[in-house]
Short mmCIF file of C-alpha atoms and ligand atoms in Angstrom, two decimals:
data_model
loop_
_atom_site.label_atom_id
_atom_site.label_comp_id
_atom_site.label_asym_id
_atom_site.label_seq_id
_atom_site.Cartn_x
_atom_site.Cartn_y
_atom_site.Cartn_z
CA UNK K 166 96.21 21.60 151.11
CA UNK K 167 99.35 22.07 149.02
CA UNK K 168 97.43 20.73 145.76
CA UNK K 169 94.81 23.35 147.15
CA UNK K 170 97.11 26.37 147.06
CA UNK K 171 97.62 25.82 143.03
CA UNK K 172 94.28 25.53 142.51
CA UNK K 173 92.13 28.89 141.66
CA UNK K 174 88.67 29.79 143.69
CA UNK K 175 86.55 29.64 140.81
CA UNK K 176 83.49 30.97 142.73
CA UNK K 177 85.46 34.64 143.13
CA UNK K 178 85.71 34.84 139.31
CA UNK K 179 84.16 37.52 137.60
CA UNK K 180 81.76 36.24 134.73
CA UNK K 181 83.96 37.58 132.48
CA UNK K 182 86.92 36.07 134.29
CA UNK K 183 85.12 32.45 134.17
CA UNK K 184 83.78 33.06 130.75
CA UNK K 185 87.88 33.68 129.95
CA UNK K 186 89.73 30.29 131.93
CA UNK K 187 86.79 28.28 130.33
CA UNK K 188 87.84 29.64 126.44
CA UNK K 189 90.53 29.00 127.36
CA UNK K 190 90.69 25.38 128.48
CA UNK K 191 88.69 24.90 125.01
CA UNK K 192 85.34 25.15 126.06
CA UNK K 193 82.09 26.32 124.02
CA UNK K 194 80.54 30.28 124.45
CA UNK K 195 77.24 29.00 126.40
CA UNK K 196 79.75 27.19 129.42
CA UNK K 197 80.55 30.34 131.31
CA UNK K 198 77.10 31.28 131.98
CA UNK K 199 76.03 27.15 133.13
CA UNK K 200 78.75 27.01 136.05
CA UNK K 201 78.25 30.06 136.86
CA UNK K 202 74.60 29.25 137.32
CA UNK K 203 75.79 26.62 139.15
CA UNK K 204 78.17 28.59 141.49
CA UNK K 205 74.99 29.91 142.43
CA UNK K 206 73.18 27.58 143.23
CA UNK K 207 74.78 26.84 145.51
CA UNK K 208 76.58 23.62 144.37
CA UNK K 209 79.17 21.82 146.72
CA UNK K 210 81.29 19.92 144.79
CA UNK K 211 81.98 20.14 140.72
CA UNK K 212 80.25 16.44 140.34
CA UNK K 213 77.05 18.21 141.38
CA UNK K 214 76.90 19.80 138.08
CA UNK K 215 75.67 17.60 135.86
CA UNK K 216 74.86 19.47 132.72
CA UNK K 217 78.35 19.65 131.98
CA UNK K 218 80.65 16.73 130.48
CA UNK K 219 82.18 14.42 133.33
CA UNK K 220 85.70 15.08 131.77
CA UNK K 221 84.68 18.10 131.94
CA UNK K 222 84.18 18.32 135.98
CA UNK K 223 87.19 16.55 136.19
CA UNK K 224 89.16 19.34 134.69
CA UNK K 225 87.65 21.92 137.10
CA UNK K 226 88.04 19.91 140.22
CA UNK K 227 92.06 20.18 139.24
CA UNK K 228 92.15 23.58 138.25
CA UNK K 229 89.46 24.98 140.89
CA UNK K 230 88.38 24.67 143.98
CA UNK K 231 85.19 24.88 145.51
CA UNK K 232 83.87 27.40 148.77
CA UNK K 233 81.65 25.55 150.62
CA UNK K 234 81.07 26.95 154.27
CA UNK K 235 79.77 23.99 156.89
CA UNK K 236 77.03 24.82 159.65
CA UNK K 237 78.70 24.74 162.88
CA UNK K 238 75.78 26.31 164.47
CA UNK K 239 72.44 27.83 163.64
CA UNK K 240 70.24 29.37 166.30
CA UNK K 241 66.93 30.80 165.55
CA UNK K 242 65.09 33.52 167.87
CA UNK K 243 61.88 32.58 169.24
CA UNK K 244 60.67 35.95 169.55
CA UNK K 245 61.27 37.24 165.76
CA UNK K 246 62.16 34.32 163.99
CA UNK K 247 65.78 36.11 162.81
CA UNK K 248 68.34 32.84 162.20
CA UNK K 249 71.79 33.27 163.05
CA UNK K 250 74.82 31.23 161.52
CA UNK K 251 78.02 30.28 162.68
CA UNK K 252 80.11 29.16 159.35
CA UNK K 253 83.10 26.79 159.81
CA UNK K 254 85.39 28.19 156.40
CA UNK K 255 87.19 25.77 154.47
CA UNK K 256 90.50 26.24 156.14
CA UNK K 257 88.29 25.74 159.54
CA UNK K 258 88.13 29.63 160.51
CA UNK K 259 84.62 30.59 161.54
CA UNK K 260 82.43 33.78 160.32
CA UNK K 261 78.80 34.78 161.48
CA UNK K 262 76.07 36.10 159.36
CA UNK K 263 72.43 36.54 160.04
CA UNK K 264 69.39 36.68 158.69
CA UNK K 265 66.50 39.00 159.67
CA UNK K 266 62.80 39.03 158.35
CA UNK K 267 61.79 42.80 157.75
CA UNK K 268 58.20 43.59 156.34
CA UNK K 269 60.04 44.82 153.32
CA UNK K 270 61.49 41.73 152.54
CA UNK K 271 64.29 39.26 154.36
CA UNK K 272 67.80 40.70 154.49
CA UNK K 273 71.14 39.03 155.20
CA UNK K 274 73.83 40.49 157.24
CA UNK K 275 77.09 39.97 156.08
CA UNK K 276 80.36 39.18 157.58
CA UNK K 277 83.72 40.76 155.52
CA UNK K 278 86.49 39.38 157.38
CA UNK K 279 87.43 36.94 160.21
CA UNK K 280 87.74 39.17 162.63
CA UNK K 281 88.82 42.73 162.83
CA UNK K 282 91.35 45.09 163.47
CA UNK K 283 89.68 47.93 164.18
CA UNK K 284 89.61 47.53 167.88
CA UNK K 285 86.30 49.84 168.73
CA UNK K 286 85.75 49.63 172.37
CA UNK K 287 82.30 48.52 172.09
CA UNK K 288 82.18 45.67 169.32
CA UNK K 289 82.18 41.67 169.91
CA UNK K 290 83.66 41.38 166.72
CA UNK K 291 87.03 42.70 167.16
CA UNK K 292 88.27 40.82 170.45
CA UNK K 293 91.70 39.44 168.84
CA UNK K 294 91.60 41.54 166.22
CA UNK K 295 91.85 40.06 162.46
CA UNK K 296 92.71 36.80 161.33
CA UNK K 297 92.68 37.63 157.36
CA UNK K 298 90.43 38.91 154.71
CA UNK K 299 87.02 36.82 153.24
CA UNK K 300 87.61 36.06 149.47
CA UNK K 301 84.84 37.35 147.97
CA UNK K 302 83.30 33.82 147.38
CA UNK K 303 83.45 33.43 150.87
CA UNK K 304 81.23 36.95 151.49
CA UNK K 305 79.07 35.46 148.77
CA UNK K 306 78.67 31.81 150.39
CA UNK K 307 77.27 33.86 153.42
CA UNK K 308 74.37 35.17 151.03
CA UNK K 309 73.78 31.58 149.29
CA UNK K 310 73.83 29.02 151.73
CA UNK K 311 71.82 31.48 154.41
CA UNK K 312 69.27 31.42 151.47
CA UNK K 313 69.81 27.86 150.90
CA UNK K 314 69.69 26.77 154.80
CA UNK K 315 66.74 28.84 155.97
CA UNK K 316 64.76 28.53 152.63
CA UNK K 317 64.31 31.90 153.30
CA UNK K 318 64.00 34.41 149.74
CA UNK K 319 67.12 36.76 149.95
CA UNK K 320 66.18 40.49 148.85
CA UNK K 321 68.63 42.74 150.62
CA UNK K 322 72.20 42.51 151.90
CA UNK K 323 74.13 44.46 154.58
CA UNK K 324 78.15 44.11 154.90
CA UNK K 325 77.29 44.50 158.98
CA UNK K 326 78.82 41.48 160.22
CA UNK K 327 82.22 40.64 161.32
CA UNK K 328 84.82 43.23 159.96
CA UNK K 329 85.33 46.13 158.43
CA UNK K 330 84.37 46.07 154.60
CA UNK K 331 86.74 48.95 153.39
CA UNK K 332 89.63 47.12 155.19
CA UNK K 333 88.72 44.14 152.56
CA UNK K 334 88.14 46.76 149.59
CA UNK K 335 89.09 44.54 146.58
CA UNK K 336 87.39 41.38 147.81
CA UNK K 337 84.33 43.50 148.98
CA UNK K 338 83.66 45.32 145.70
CA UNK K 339 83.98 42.00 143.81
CA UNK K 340 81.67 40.33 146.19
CA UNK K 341 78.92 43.39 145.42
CA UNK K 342 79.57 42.74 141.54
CA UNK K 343 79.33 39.12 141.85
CA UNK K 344 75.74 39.39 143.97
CA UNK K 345 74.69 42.33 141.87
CA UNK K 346 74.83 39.77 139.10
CA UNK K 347 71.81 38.81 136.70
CA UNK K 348 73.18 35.08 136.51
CA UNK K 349 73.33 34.64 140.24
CA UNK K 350 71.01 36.26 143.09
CA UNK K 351 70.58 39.52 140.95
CA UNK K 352 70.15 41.99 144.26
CA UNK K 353 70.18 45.25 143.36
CA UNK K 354 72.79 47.43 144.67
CA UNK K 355 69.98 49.83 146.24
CA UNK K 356 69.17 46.91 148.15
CA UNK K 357 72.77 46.34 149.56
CA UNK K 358 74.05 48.56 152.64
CA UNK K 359 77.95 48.79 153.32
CA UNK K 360 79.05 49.84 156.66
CA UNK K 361 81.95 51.24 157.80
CA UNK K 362 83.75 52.77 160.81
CA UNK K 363 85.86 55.55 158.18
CA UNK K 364 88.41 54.66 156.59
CA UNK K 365 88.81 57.71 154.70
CA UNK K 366 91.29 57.22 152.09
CA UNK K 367 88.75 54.17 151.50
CA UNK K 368 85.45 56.01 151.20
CA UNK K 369 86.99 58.19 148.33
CA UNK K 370 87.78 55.15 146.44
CA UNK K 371 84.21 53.54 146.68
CA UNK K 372 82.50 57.10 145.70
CA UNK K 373 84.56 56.54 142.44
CA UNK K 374 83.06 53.57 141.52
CA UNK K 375 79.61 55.53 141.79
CA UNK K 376 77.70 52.89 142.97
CA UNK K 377 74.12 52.94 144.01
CA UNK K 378 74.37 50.87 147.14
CA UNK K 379 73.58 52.91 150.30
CA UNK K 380 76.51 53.47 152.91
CA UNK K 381 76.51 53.63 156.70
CA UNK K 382 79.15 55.10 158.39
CA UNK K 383 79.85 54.44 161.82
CA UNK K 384 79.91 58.12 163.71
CA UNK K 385 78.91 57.44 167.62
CA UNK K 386 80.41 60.63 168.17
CA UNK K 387 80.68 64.59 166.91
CA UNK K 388 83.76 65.29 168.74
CA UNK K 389 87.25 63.52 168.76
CA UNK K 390 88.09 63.30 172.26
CA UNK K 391 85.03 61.10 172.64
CA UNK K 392 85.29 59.65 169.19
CA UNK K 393 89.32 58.70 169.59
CA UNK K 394 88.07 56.94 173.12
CA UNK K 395 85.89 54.76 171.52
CA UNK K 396 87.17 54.06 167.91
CA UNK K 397 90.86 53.84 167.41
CA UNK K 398 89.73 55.09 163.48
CA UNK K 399 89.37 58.10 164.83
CA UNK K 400 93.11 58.99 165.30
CA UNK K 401 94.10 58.58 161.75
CA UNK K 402 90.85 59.82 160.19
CA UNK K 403 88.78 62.50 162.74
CA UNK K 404 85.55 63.58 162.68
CA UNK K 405 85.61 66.74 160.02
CA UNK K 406 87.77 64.71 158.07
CA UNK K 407 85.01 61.78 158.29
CA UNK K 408 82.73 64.27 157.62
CA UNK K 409 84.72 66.11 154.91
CA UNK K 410 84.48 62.68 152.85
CA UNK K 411 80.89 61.65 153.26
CA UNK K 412 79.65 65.25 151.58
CA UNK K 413 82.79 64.25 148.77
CA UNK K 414 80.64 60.70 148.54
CA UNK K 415 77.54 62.16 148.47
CA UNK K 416 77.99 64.67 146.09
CA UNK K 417 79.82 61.94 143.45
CA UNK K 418 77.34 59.33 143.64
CA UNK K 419 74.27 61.31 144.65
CA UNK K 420 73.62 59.00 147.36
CA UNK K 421 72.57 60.41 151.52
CA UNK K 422 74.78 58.84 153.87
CA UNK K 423 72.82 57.03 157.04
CA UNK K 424 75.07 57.95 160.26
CA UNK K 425 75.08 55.18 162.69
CA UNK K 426 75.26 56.13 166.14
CA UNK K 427 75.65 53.14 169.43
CA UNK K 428 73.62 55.34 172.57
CA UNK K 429 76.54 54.36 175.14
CA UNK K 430 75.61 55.61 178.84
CA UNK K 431 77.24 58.70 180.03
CA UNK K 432 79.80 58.26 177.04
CA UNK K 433 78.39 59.74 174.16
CA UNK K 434 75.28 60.88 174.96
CA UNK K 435 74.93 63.67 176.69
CA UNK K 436 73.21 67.18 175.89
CA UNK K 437 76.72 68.57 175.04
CA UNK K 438 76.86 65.00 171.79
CA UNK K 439 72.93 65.74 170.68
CA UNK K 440 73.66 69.31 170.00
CA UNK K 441 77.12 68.95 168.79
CA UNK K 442 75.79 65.91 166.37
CA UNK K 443 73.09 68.46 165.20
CA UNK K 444 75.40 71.16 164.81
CA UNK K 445 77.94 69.03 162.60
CA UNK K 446 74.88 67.35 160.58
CA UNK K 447 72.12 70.03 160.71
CA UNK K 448 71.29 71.08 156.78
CA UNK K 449 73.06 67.67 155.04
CA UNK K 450 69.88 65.80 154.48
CA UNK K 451 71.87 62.55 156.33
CA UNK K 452 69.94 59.89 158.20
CA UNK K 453 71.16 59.26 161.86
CA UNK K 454 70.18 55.67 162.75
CA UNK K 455 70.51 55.96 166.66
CA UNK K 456 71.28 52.11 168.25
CA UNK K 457 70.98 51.23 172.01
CA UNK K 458 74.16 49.82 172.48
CA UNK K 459 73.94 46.04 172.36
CA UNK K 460 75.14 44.08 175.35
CA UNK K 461 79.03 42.82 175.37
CA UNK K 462 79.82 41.73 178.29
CA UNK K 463 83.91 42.57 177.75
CA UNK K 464 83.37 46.21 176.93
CA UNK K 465 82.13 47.44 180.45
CA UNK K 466 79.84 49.80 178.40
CA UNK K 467 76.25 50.26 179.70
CA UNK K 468 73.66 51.35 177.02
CA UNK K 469 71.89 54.77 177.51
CA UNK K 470 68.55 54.57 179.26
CA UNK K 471 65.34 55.44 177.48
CA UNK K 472 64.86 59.03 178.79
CA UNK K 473 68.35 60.59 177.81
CA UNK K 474 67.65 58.80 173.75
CA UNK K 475 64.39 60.79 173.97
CA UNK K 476 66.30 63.76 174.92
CA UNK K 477 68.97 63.07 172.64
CA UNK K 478 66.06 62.38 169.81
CA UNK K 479 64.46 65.51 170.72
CA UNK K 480 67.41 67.20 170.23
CA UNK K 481 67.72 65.95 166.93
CA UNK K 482 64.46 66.38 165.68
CA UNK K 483 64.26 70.01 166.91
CA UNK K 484 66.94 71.23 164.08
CA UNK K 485 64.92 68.84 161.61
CA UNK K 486 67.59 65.65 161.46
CA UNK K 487 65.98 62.61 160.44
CA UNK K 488 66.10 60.01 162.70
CA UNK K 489 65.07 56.29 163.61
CA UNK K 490 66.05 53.75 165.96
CA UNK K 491 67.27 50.51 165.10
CA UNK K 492 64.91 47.61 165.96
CA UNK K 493 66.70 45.11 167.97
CA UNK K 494 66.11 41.80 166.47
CA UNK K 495 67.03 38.35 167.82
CA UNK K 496 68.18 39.73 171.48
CA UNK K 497 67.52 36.09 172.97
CA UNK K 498 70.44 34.69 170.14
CA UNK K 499 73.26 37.25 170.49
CA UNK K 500 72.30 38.59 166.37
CA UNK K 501 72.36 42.03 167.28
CA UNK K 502 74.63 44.85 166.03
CA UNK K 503 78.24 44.40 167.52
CA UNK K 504 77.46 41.11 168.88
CA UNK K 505 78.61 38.88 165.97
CA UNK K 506 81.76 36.77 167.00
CA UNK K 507 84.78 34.96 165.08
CA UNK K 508 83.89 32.21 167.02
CA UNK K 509 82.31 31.51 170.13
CA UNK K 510 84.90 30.74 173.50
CA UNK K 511 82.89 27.34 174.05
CA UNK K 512 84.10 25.86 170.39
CA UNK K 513 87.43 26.95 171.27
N1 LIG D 1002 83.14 47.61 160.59
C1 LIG D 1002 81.94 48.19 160.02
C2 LIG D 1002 80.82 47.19 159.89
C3 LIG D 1002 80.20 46.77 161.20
S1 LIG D 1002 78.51 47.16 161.14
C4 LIG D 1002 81.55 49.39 160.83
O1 LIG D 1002 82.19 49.68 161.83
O2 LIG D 1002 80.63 50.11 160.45
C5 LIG D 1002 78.04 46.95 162.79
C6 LIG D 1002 77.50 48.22 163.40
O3 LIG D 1002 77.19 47.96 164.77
C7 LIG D 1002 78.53 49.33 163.40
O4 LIG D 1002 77.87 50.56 163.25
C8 LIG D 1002 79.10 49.20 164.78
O5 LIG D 1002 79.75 50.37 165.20
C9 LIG D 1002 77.86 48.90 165.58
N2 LIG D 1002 78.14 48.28 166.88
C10 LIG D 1002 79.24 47.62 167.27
N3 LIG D 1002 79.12 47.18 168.54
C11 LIG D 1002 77.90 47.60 168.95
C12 LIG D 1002 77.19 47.43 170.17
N4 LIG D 1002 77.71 46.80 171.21
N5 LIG D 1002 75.94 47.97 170.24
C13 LIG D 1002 75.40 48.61 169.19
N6 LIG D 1002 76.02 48.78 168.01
C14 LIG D 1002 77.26 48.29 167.90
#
């Protein structure tokens, strides 16, 4: 571990970074590109490379080290075939990440951190808050070895899983350029979805990098006294505020904003929400992805029941806001939205 902690992760290098440390250590133009290639792959240990020199290998395994995430557990849903992954890290944390099969190809849903410290009152993913960041090889593993595992053809990404993305900003936006890369899985960044709960000061930042990747922003309420309840975010960054910055995002990278929105019983959706959502959204063009609130047992949150989200849809679609609900896939494995875990109690 000590020899570890001098050693560089080679696998969150930029190309240009790699292509750099490998002039460096006296290596030819063409190397850069090969491990990286082989980063990709994804390869477990440097002797797995064998295109390059054994001396060569040698030298990396002193100066690098290599992600590798284990399967501690992989469940797959009978009913939709969606696969679901607990990861044991290298330094034995665990993340989640799953994979879903959509018509319009499979996606992978992403974990950022282990952990969170967000504390919303409805999430899995944020009982005992955050243990620490994902490197961005670690983000990147996810999208690999998910590939790798389930033989399953990667062609869209969302950072959905465990965390909050913006909270892991540098890591995150290395991750995207690593992925977005034509040497590795080459997804394109309209294929990638970022979520987050809005962290303001953090939204600005990503609409100045003017990327083309679609963002989600976590609303489940128009008003702040229900909105504080429910997500502490709230009482550093409220809802015109929130707002405020998504039009600020939209009109720098061109780019809607999708509005998700957790249907919690008798908390956020009553007549008094629908028309006060409409109100606040009515005119922007945004997307409001409505999701019946996934079952965690520790919140003591009930979802809504199916005639109040047709009111609450009706509502919606009367002043002409586009809306959809969110499939629910893998309910009989626990994959659903707000329902990945750091770890589950019985590997404690
Ligand atoms: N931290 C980011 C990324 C998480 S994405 C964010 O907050 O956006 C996961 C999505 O599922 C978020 O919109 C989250 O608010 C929502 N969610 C969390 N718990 C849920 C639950 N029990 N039922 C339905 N959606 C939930």
């Amino acid at each position: 571990m000590t020899e570890k902690l001098n050693r560089e992760d080679i696998k969150s290098l930029l190309p240009e970074e790699l292509d750099a440390a490998l002039r460096a250590m006296g290596e030819p133009a063409f190397r850069a590109k090969q491990v990286f290639r082989w980063l990709n792959v994804p390869a477990a240990s440097f002797d797995e490379m064998t295109n390059l020199p054994k001396a060569l290998r040698e030298k990396l395994a002193e100066r690098f080290y290599l992600t590798a995430p284990a399967v501690e557990r992989k469940q797959v849903s009978a009913l939709d075939g969606t696969v679901k992954y607990l990861w044991r890290l290298n330094d034995g944390n665990h993340v989640e990440s799953v994979v879903m099969r959509y018509e319009h190809g499979n996606t992978v849903c992403v974990s950022s951190e282990v952990g969170c410290p967000m504390g919303c009152a409805f999430c899995a993913s944020t009982i005992g808050g955050k243990v620490r960041n994902l490197a961005a090889s670690e983000i990147l593993d996810q999208v690999l070895w998910a590939q790798k595992d389930s033989e399953l053809k990667i062609s869209n990404i969302v950072l959905m899983g465990i965390g909050e993305p913006l909270d892991n900003f540098d890591n995150v936006v290395r991750f995207l350029k690593l992925v977005n890369d034509p040497g590795g899985m080459n997804i394109g960044m309209r294929h990638i979805s970022l979520s987050t709960c809005g962290i303001v000061e953090k939204i600005d930042k990503l609409a100045s990098l003017a990327l083309q990747l679609t963002l989600s922003v976590s609303l489940h309420a128009p008003d702040n006294e229900t909105r504080s309840k429910i997500m502490p975010v709230n009482r550093a960054w409220d809802v015109d505020t929130l707002l405020a910055a998504c039009r600020r995002y939209f009109e720098r990278t061109g780019r809607r904003i999708s509005f998700e929105y957790a249907m919690i019983r008798d908390v956020n959706d009553t007549p008094f929400h629908a028309k006060l959502l409409a109100d606040k959204l009515e005119g922007t063009g945004s997307h409001v992805n409505l999701i019946p609130l996934n079952d965690v047992p520790e919140s003591g949150l009930r979802p809504s029941t199916p005639e109040t989200m047709r009111a609450f849809i009706g509502t919606l679609e009367k002043r002409n806001i586009n809306v959809t609900v969110r499939r629910k896939l893998g309910p009989d494995i626990e994959a659903s939205c707000g329902q990945l875990r750091r770890e589950r109690e019985e590997l404690r």
